[in-house]
Amino acid sequence: SEEMAKVTLIFKLPYYTEWGQSLIIAGSAPALGSWNVKQGLALSPVHEGNALVWCGQVSVPAVFTCEYSYHVVDDHKNVLRREAGEKKKLVVPEGVKDGDVVEVRDWWQDASEALFLRSAFKNVIFSATDNAKRQLQSPSLSKTLDPEDIVVQFIISCPRLAAGSTVVVTGSNLAVGNWKAQNGLKLNYVGDSIWKAYCVLRKSEFPVKYKYCQVSEAGVSSLEFGPNREVDVDLSSPKPSRHILLSDGSLREAPWRGAGVAVPMFSIRSNEDLGVGEFPDLKLLVDWAVNSGFHLVQLLPINDTSVNKMWWDSYPYSSLSVFALHPLYLRVQALSDAIPADVKEEITKAKKELDKKDVDYEAALSTKLRIAQKIFNLEKDKVLNSAPFKQFLSENEEWLKPYAAFCFLRDFFETSDHSQWGRFSQFSKEKLDKLVVADALHHDIIRFHYYVQYHLFTQLSDAATYARKNKVILKGDLPIGVDRNSVDTWVNPTLFRMNTATGAPPDYFAKSGQNWGFPTYNWEEMSKDNYGWWRARLTQLSKFFTAYRIDHILGFFRIWELPDHAATGLCGKFRPSIPLSQEELLGDGIWDFDRMSRPYIRQDMLEEKFGSLWTIVAANFLHEYQKHCYEFKEECNTEKKIITKIKTSPEKSLWLEKEDSIQRGLFDLLQNIVLIRDPEDSTKYYPRFNLEDTSSFRDLDEHSKNVLRRLYHDYYFVRQENLWRQNALKTLPVLLDCSDMLACGEDLGLIPACVHPVMLELALIGLRIQRMPSEPGLEFDIPSKYSYMTVCAPSCHDCSTLRAWWEGDEGTRSRFYKTVIGSDKEAPSRCTPEVVNFILQQHFDAPSMWAIFPLQDLLALKDKYTARPAAEETINDPTNPRHYWRFRLHVSLESILEDKDIQASIKNLVTSSGRSFPGKKTDKA
């Protein structure tokens, strides 16, 4: 009977493995292990010509469908690598008989093929190709088969197909049109970007060479790139396959390239805003992007950062909550249709007062909250009882209630430091319920935070929908850390190592490293609920964005961890990392651990550093434990203690006006070590970064110096690579699997060798900035040599703009003019529109998938926009942890939207470089 009929499935997959690796298929059916890889179908390798083909067979019912994917495993069946993207779907073809053999000729789906199935492409750029508009048709077989027939099913994925286009197979025999596309075999669209068709061939007709071909609505056909594909059958086998499923992967097309514009939300200026960019302004920016040929708009993080309730909070990477949006970006005029006249007047007045050159962070935020409070008082019950608000609350209460409670407690206790909140410093569900209960006296304060978040959500969602409809990707930013005084550390303290801080070792950006102050992540703890916090965080981000930038992606390989008493970023260690053990050091003849791990301070250094003040400094901060040898006193033996003592000591009048140089000198002494002892295990040591720069190192014997040089190199550049690779392959796939946004990684700085191979494997798009070459020995990177999986940019928010860089240093400018632009003339001291055009064009023409430009660099194409000093356009100074993030465009979006000339110039750069742009006709007529 039909029910009992069984068929044999044979899987064949060409794949090169390394020694000790093998392949397993896991799938949804019991025959494929019900997704348990250890019980999946193990494959065996066979050499076919030059290829290594992994094969396996399994018996299944004749009517059978399942999902499956391939896994590379080690000898113990631990998964080393899995396929990317959606799971594959297998449907046994109609008309198979009991005992038939069905052969699946498969391909390994790597991450770069799956990229075009991410929401940025699927739901934004190629949304018109959308499958909703296509008729779904299952291919069917009409012919009765005789023993000489073999049924071939062609299966191809075409995520980038233009609307109205269809797909055909054409090839070397009549059934596939004899290489004439108009006579080719038409494929049927079956959903999820997949096209299929059956073809019955006689055994004598093999082998068949073929290619896939797109046919536009107008009937214009274009063959896929690359060599011909081929299907052959082994007629010598005792039981040849009657059915061959050619799972052919993706249509091979020219690499898709796009362009975008980057600008911080706060930097946007419009005729409507109150001194700072607001979410509804994004619609104007999208219009400008479309006119200029851009498919993407990139922002900095937009989460609430109100930790200190002052301008320090202008730093967008230090989140108060990774879920809440920043009230700074609220448009108060849009809160209600019935704003009373006096409030309208207040808004008009505020608009004039706040319309300054830069953002006045404190004034803009307090003004908006004051006005929002007035409108809230008038219509709170109407809004908070409405159906849309109730839906918002129920979908977001998981984070919204703790956020509102936190804001109430922060303002009540006048600090975000939740360790100071008495019985509320320990979060619990019960305490939270009491804080947000409806009959509490402060309930309106809680509801006000709900109200503001509801309107921010609505305004941003509205802008995001507008961008999507206009085929513009909104790209968000995922900060590497959260503030130690944040909702997240209050609610989930175990997910963070609260006695540490995150930063970066010394590099291009900062000579003595960076200390961002965020606690490092406790990945072990995060993994216990399968990374629920990350999943929630990315799900929230994907409500607004279809692409995102992973800030400091190196932090997912290893993080530069500093003790919480450090103020600078110099004396840190990598986590995870393999330390130098006491045994290892003793084995190399290094035994004087105290001498190497305690600050090395001698009297002559004090005289040299502090001059006539050395005795005062020594008396206040140091203790002479041996003639001419000093150590720090207990109350000032860390960087933070030194800062406090300099500011608060009763003796401070003695070093008036000299605070900075004394602090610098004391920091130098404190950092004058060659080994850092692990605070959690005193038998483990870490080499201090740049240890050869210290006098502690210089005064050692030659043998110790040589050993330390060798161990230093080993610690920083050799012994960690495998550990870091494994760490990234544990943590990054979690992020990528949490959402279907397109992910880009910011991989600037000191890059370990394992980073780029892992990013390639996970199809993470890297960042290339011309003046920060990733290859040693180059001063300027060469955009024409960038790889495809990159975003290229002439500058970014962490460095000066193109104009400021050009006008900043004559030597750099001259070398660039000569070597890159190739001119023997003297470089112009001004960054002229011609220079800007040359550099932008280099980036547009680069092979990189994306070219994304800061808006300031684009406006420099026209003299009229370069009137303000270039240095004022810099967004961040990474060397200053207390930088005020307040750059504001000096021209409104409305005025640059009216400037048709510059939009045309930019669009011309996009189109002539072959990059895609919104509204581009993809027909090749």
Short mmCIF file of C-alpha atoms in Angstrom, two decimals, residues 199-504:
data_model
loop_
_atom_site.label_atom_id
_atom_site.label_comp_id
_atom_site.label_asym_id
_atom_site.label_seq_id
_atom_site.Cartn_x
_atom_site.Cartn_y
_atom_site.Cartn_z
CA CYS A 199 12.55 17.62 -15.76
CA VAL A 200 12.37 14.03 -17.06
CA LEU A 201 15.56 12.93 -18.83
CA ARG A 202 16.55 9.63 -20.48
CA LYS A 203 19.57 7.87 -19.02
CA SER A 204 21.30 8.27 -22.38
CA GLU A 205 21.00 12.07 -22.23
CA PHE A 206 23.44 12.50 -19.31
CA PRO A 207 25.65 14.35 -18.53
CA VAL A 208 23.74 17.64 -18.88
CA LYS A 209 25.47 21.02 -18.55
CA TYR A 210 23.20 23.89 -17.48
CA LYS A 211 22.87 27.36 -15.95
CA TYR A 212 20.11 29.34 -14.31
CA CYS A 213 18.84 32.45 -16.03
CA GLN A 214 16.72 35.41 -14.91
CA VAL A 215 14.07 36.63 -17.34
CA SER A 216 12.73 40.13 -16.74
CA GLU A 217 9.12 41.21 -17.23
CA ALA A 218 10.16 42.71 -20.56
CA GLY A 219 11.52 39.32 -21.65
CA VAL A 220 15.21 40.24 -21.30
CA SER A 221 17.22 37.27 -20.06
CA SER A 222 20.53 37.26 -18.20
CA LEU A 223 22.54 34.12 -17.49
CA GLU A 224 24.08 33.63 -14.08
CA PHE A 225 27.83 34.20 -13.60
CA GLY A 226 30.47 31.51 -13.31
CA PRO A 227 31.18 28.14 -14.92
CA ASN A 228 28.45 25.81 -16.20
CA ARG A 229 26.81 23.52 -13.68
CA GLU A 230 26.61 19.83 -14.51
CA VAL A 231 24.43 16.85 -13.60
CA ASP A 232 25.52 13.28 -14.32
CA VAL A 233 24.39 9.82 -13.22
CA ASP A 234 26.37 6.73 -12.35
CA LEU A 235 24.80 4.07 -14.58
CA SER A 236 27.16 1.37 -13.31
CA SER A 237 25.65 1.31 -9.80
CA PRO A 238 23.39 -1.70 -9.13
CA LYS A 239 20.49 0.52 -8.15
CA PRO A 240 20.74 3.90 -9.86
CA SER A 241 18.75 6.85 -8.47
CA ARG A 242 15.42 7.44 -10.21
CA HIS A 243 15.06 10.90 -8.68
CA ILE A 244 17.79 13.53 -8.36
CA LEU A 245 17.18 16.68 -6.33
CA LEU A 246 19.68 19.35 -7.39
CA SER A 247 19.83 21.62 -4.39
CA ASP A 248 21.93 24.25 -6.16
CA GLY A 249 22.27 27.01 -3.57
CA SER A 250 21.89 30.58 -4.80
CA LEU A 251 21.75 32.12 -8.24
CA ARG A 252 25.26 33.40 -9.01
CA GLU A 253 25.07 37.14 -9.58
CA ALA A 254 27.44 40.09 -9.59
CA PRO A 255 28.14 41.15 -5.98
CA TRP A 256 25.46 43.54 -4.75
CA ARG A 257 26.80 46.89 -3.47
CA GLY A 258 25.03 49.77 -1.75
CA ALA A 259 25.77 53.12 -0.11
CA GLY A 260 24.64 54.93 3.01
CA VAL A 261 24.91 58.04 5.16
CA ALA A 262 25.81 58.16 8.87
CA VAL A 263 24.79 60.87 11.30
CA PRO A 264 24.06 60.80 15.05
CA MET A 265 20.39 61.28 15.97
CA PHE A 266 21.32 64.27 18.18
CA SER A 267 23.24 65.99 15.36
CA ILE A 268 20.28 66.36 13.03
CA ARG A 269 18.81 69.85 12.70
CA SER A 270 15.33 70.54 11.35
CA ASN A 271 12.83 73.41 11.38
CA GLU A 272 10.66 71.58 13.89
CA ASP A 273 13.12 70.34 16.49
CA LEU A 274 13.86 71.69 19.96
CA GLY A 275 17.64 72.05 19.87
CA VAL A 276 18.38 68.42 19.03
CA GLY A 277 17.42 65.84 16.37
CA GLU A 278 14.09 64.07 16.94
CA PHE A 279 12.75 60.73 15.69
CA PRO A 280 10.26 62.27 13.21
CA ASP A 281 13.23 64.08 11.56
CA LEU A 282 14.35 60.69 10.28
CA LYS A 283 11.65 60.92 7.58
CA LEU A 284 13.36 64.02 6.14
CA LEU A 285 16.71 62.24 6.33
CA VAL A 286 15.23 59.24 4.48
CA ASP A 287 13.93 61.57 1.75
CA TRP A 288 17.38 63.13 1.40
CA ALA A 289 18.99 59.66 1.35
CA VAL A 290 16.66 58.47 -1.44
CA ASN A 291 17.32 61.60 -3.53
CA SER A 292 21.07 61.10 -3.04
CA GLY A 293 20.98 57.41 -4.01
CA PHE A 294 21.47 55.93 -0.52
CA HIS A 295 19.94 52.66 0.65
CA LEU A 296 20.98 53.08 4.28
CA VAL A 297 20.89 55.57 7.17
CA GLN A 298 23.18 54.82 10.12
CA LEU A 299 22.69 56.20 13.64
CA LEU A 300 24.62 56.05 16.91
CA PRO A 301 22.94 54.33 19.89
CA ILE A 302 19.57 55.89 20.82
CA ASN A 303 18.96 54.31 24.23
CA ASP A 304 18.32 56.32 27.39
CA THR A 305 21.63 57.30 29.02
CA SER A 306 20.25 59.45 31.88
CA VAL A 307 22.56 58.07 34.57
CA ASN A 308 24.08 61.30 35.93
CA LYS A 309 21.27 63.73 34.98
CA MET A 310 23.79 66.13 33.42
CA TRP A 311 25.72 66.63 30.17
CA TRP A 312 28.00 63.64 30.91
CA ASP A 313 25.01 61.59 29.74
CA SER A 314 25.48 62.94 26.22
CA TYR A 315 27.80 59.93 25.76
CA PRO A 316 25.51 57.57 23.79
CA TYR A 317 27.42 54.34 24.51
CA SER A 318 26.74 54.29 28.25
CA SER A 319 23.18 52.99 28.49
CA LEU A 320 20.91 53.50 31.49
CA SER A 321 18.74 50.80 29.88
CA VAL A 322 19.42 48.77 26.74
CA PHE A 323 15.65 48.74 26.05
CA ALA A 324 14.38 52.25 26.78
CA LEU A 325 14.67 55.00 24.15
CA HIS A 326 16.15 58.41 25.00
CA PRO A 327 13.57 61.08 25.90
CA LEU A 328 15.97 63.58 24.29
CA TYR A 329 14.66 62.47 20.87
CA LEU A 330 10.98 63.04 21.66
CA ARG A 331 9.00 65.49 19.53
CA VAL A 332 6.73 67.15 22.08
CA GLN A 333 4.52 68.84 19.45
CA ALA A 334 3.43 65.35 18.33
CA LEU A 335 2.29 64.22 21.80
CA SER A 336 -1.26 65.46 21.28
CA ASP A 337 -3.66 67.04 18.78
CA ALA A 338 -5.03 69.26 21.53
CA ILE A 339 -2.06 71.12 22.99
CA PRO A 340 -3.34 74.22 24.80
CA ALA A 341 -2.29 77.68 23.59
CA ASP A 342 -0.02 78.46 26.55
CA VAL A 343 1.94 75.22 26.06
CA LYS A 344 2.19 75.88 22.31
CA GLU A 345 3.66 79.27 23.13
CA GLU A 346 6.13 77.65 25.52
CA ILE A 347 7.20 75.28 22.71
CA THR A 348 7.70 78.17 20.26
CA LYS A 349 9.77 80.04 22.84
CA ALA A 350 11.86 76.93 23.63
CA LYS A 351 12.49 76.35 19.95
CA LYS A 352 14.07 79.83 19.66
CA GLU A 353 16.09 79.49 22.87
CA LEU A 354 17.46 76.05 22.06
CA ASP A 355 18.31 76.81 18.44
CA LYS A 356 22.06 77.01 19.10
CA LYS A 357 25.22 76.03 17.27
CA ASP A 358 25.67 72.89 19.40
CA VAL A 359 23.31 70.69 21.34
CA ASP A 360 22.66 72.00 24.86
CA TYR A 361 22.04 68.52 26.26
CA GLU A 362 20.78 69.53 29.72
CA ALA A 363 18.53 72.36 28.54
CA ALA A 364 17.02 70.38 25.64
CA LEU A 365 16.25 67.36 27.81
CA SER A 366 14.80 69.26 30.78
CA THR A 367 12.68 71.46 28.48
CA LYS A 368 11.21 68.44 26.71
CA LEU A 369 10.45 66.60 29.96
CA ARG A 370 8.85 69.74 31.44
CA ILE A 371 6.58 70.22 28.42
CA ALA A 372 5.79 66.51 28.14
CA GLN A 373 4.78 66.51 31.83
CA LYS A 374 2.27 69.33 31.20
CA ILE A 375 0.69 67.51 28.25
CA PHE A 376 0.69 64.24 30.24
CA ASN A 377 -1.18 65.91 33.12
CA LEU A 378 -3.91 67.02 30.70
CA GLU A 379 -4.52 63.74 28.91
CA LYS A 380 -2.92 60.91 30.88
CA ASP A 381 -6.13 58.98 31.47
CA LYS A 382 -7.24 59.22 27.85
CA VAL A 383 -3.88 57.99 26.50
CA LEU A 384 -3.13 55.38 29.17
CA ASN A 385 -6.55 53.76 28.77
CA SER A 386 -6.34 53.63 24.97
CA ALA A 387 -6.00 50.28 23.19
CA PRO A 388 -2.65 51.11 21.46
CA PHE A 389 -1.09 52.09 24.81
CA LYS A 390 -2.36 48.95 26.53
CA GLN A 391 -0.90 46.83 23.75
CA PHE A 392 2.45 48.65 24.06
CA LEU A 393 2.47 48.08 27.83
CA SER A 394 1.69 44.38 27.57
CA GLU A 395 4.37 43.82 24.90
CA ASN A 396 7.07 45.76 26.77
CA GLU A 397 6.31 45.46 30.50
CA GLU A 398 9.18 43.01 31.03
CA TRP A 399 11.68 45.92 30.70
CA LEU A 400 9.38 48.95 30.99
CA LYS A 401 8.27 48.40 34.59
CA PRO A 402 11.82 47.98 35.98
CA TYR A 403 12.90 51.00 33.90
CA ALA A 404 10.13 53.24 35.26
CA ALA A 405 10.79 52.05 38.83
CA PHE A 406 14.53 52.70 38.38
CA CYS A 407 13.91 56.26 37.13
CA PHE A 408 11.62 56.92 40.12
CA LEU A 409 14.21 55.59 42.61
CA ARG A 410 17.09 57.42 40.88
CA ASP A 411 15.25 60.72 41.25
CA PHE A 412 14.03 59.92 44.79
CA PHE A 413 17.51 58.98 46.08
CA GLU A 414 19.19 61.55 43.78
CA THR A 415 21.62 58.93 42.47
CA SER A 416 21.69 56.12 39.90
CA ASP A 417 24.10 54.19 42.09
CA HIS A 418 21.62 51.54 43.19
CA SER A 419 23.96 50.27 45.92
CA GLN A 420 22.92 53.50 47.75
CA TRP A 421 19.19 52.69 47.64
CA GLY A 422 18.85 50.94 51.00
CA ARG A 423 16.36 48.08 50.83
CA PHE A 424 15.77 48.77 47.12
CA SER A 425 19.42 48.18 46.21
CA GLN A 426 18.63 44.46 45.84
CA PHE A 427 16.10 44.09 43.03
CA SER A 428 13.25 41.62 43.38
CA LYS A 429 9.98 40.96 41.58
CA GLU A 430 8.03 41.62 44.80
CA LYS A 431 9.66 45.01 45.39
CA LEU A 432 9.07 45.91 41.75
CA ASP A 433 5.36 45.07 41.97
CA LYS A 434 5.05 47.33 45.03
CA LEU A 435 6.85 50.17 43.23
CA VAL A 436 4.58 50.11 40.17
CA VAL A 437 1.29 49.25 41.91
CA ALA A 438 -1.62 51.44 40.74
CA ASP A 439 -2.62 52.88 44.14
CA ALA A 440 0.88 54.05 45.14
CA LEU A 441 1.20 57.79 45.82
CA HIS A 442 3.92 58.09 43.20
CA HIS A 443 2.03 56.12 40.55
CA ASP A 444 1.74 59.12 38.23
CA ILE A 445 5.55 59.40 38.17
CA ILE A 446 5.75 55.76 37.05
CA ARG A 447 2.99 56.32 34.47
CA PHE A 448 4.79 59.39 33.12
CA HIS A 449 7.82 57.22 32.25
CA TYR A 450 5.48 54.74 30.50
CA TYR A 451 3.88 57.63 28.61
CA VAL A 452 7.18 59.08 27.37
CA GLN A 453 8.45 55.63 26.28
CA TYR A 454 5.15 54.92 24.51
CA HIS A 455 5.41 58.10 22.45
CA LEU A 456 9.11 57.55 21.68
CA PHE A 457 8.27 54.02 20.53
CA THR A 458 5.45 55.29 18.33
CA GLN A 459 7.50 58.11 16.79
CA LEU A 460 10.49 55.88 16.03
CA SER A 461 8.33 53.01 14.72
CA ASP A 462 6.59 55.44 12.41
CA ALA A 463 9.94 56.69 11.04
CA ALA A 464 11.19 53.08 10.68
CA THR A 465 8.13 52.10 8.65
CA TYR A 466 8.64 55.15 6.44
CA ALA A 467 12.27 54.16 5.82
CA ARG A 468 11.30 50.58 4.96
CA LYS A 469 8.63 51.72 2.50
CA ASN A 470 11.25 53.88 0.78
CA LYS A 471 13.74 50.99 0.59
CA VAL A 472 16.09 52.58 3.10
CA ILE A 473 17.70 50.40 5.78
CA LEU A 474 17.85 51.99 9.23
CA LYS A 475 21.07 50.81 10.84
CA GLY A 476 21.31 50.93 14.63
CA ASP A 477 24.25 50.54 16.99
CA LEU A 478 24.78 47.95 19.72
CA PRO A 479 27.07 49.37 22.43
CA ILE A 480 29.57 46.91 23.89
CA GLY A 481 28.70 47.78 27.50
CA VAL A 482 26.08 49.08 29.90
CA ASP A 483 26.66 51.66 32.62
CA ARG A 484 27.48 50.10 35.98
CA ASN A 485 24.63 52.19 37.44
CA SER A 486 21.96 51.00 35.02
CA VAL A 487 18.60 49.25 35.08
CA ASP A 488 20.29 46.19 33.59
CA THR A 489 22.89 45.83 36.35
CA TRP A 490 20.19 46.46 39.00
CA VAL A 491 17.80 43.82 37.65
CA ASN A 492 20.43 41.25 36.54
CA PRO A 493 23.55 41.85 38.68
CA THR A 494 24.84 38.29 38.15
CA LEU A 495 25.17 38.85 34.38
CA PHE A 496 27.97 41.38 34.98
CA ARG A 497 31.37 41.31 36.71
CA MET A 498 30.63 44.34 38.84
CA ASN A 499 34.16 44.71 40.28
CA THR A 500 35.69 45.26 36.83
CA ALA A 501 35.64 47.80 34.03
CA THR A 502 35.81 47.49 30.25
CA GLY A 503 38.18 49.40 28.02
CA ALA A 504 40.71 49.07 25.22
#
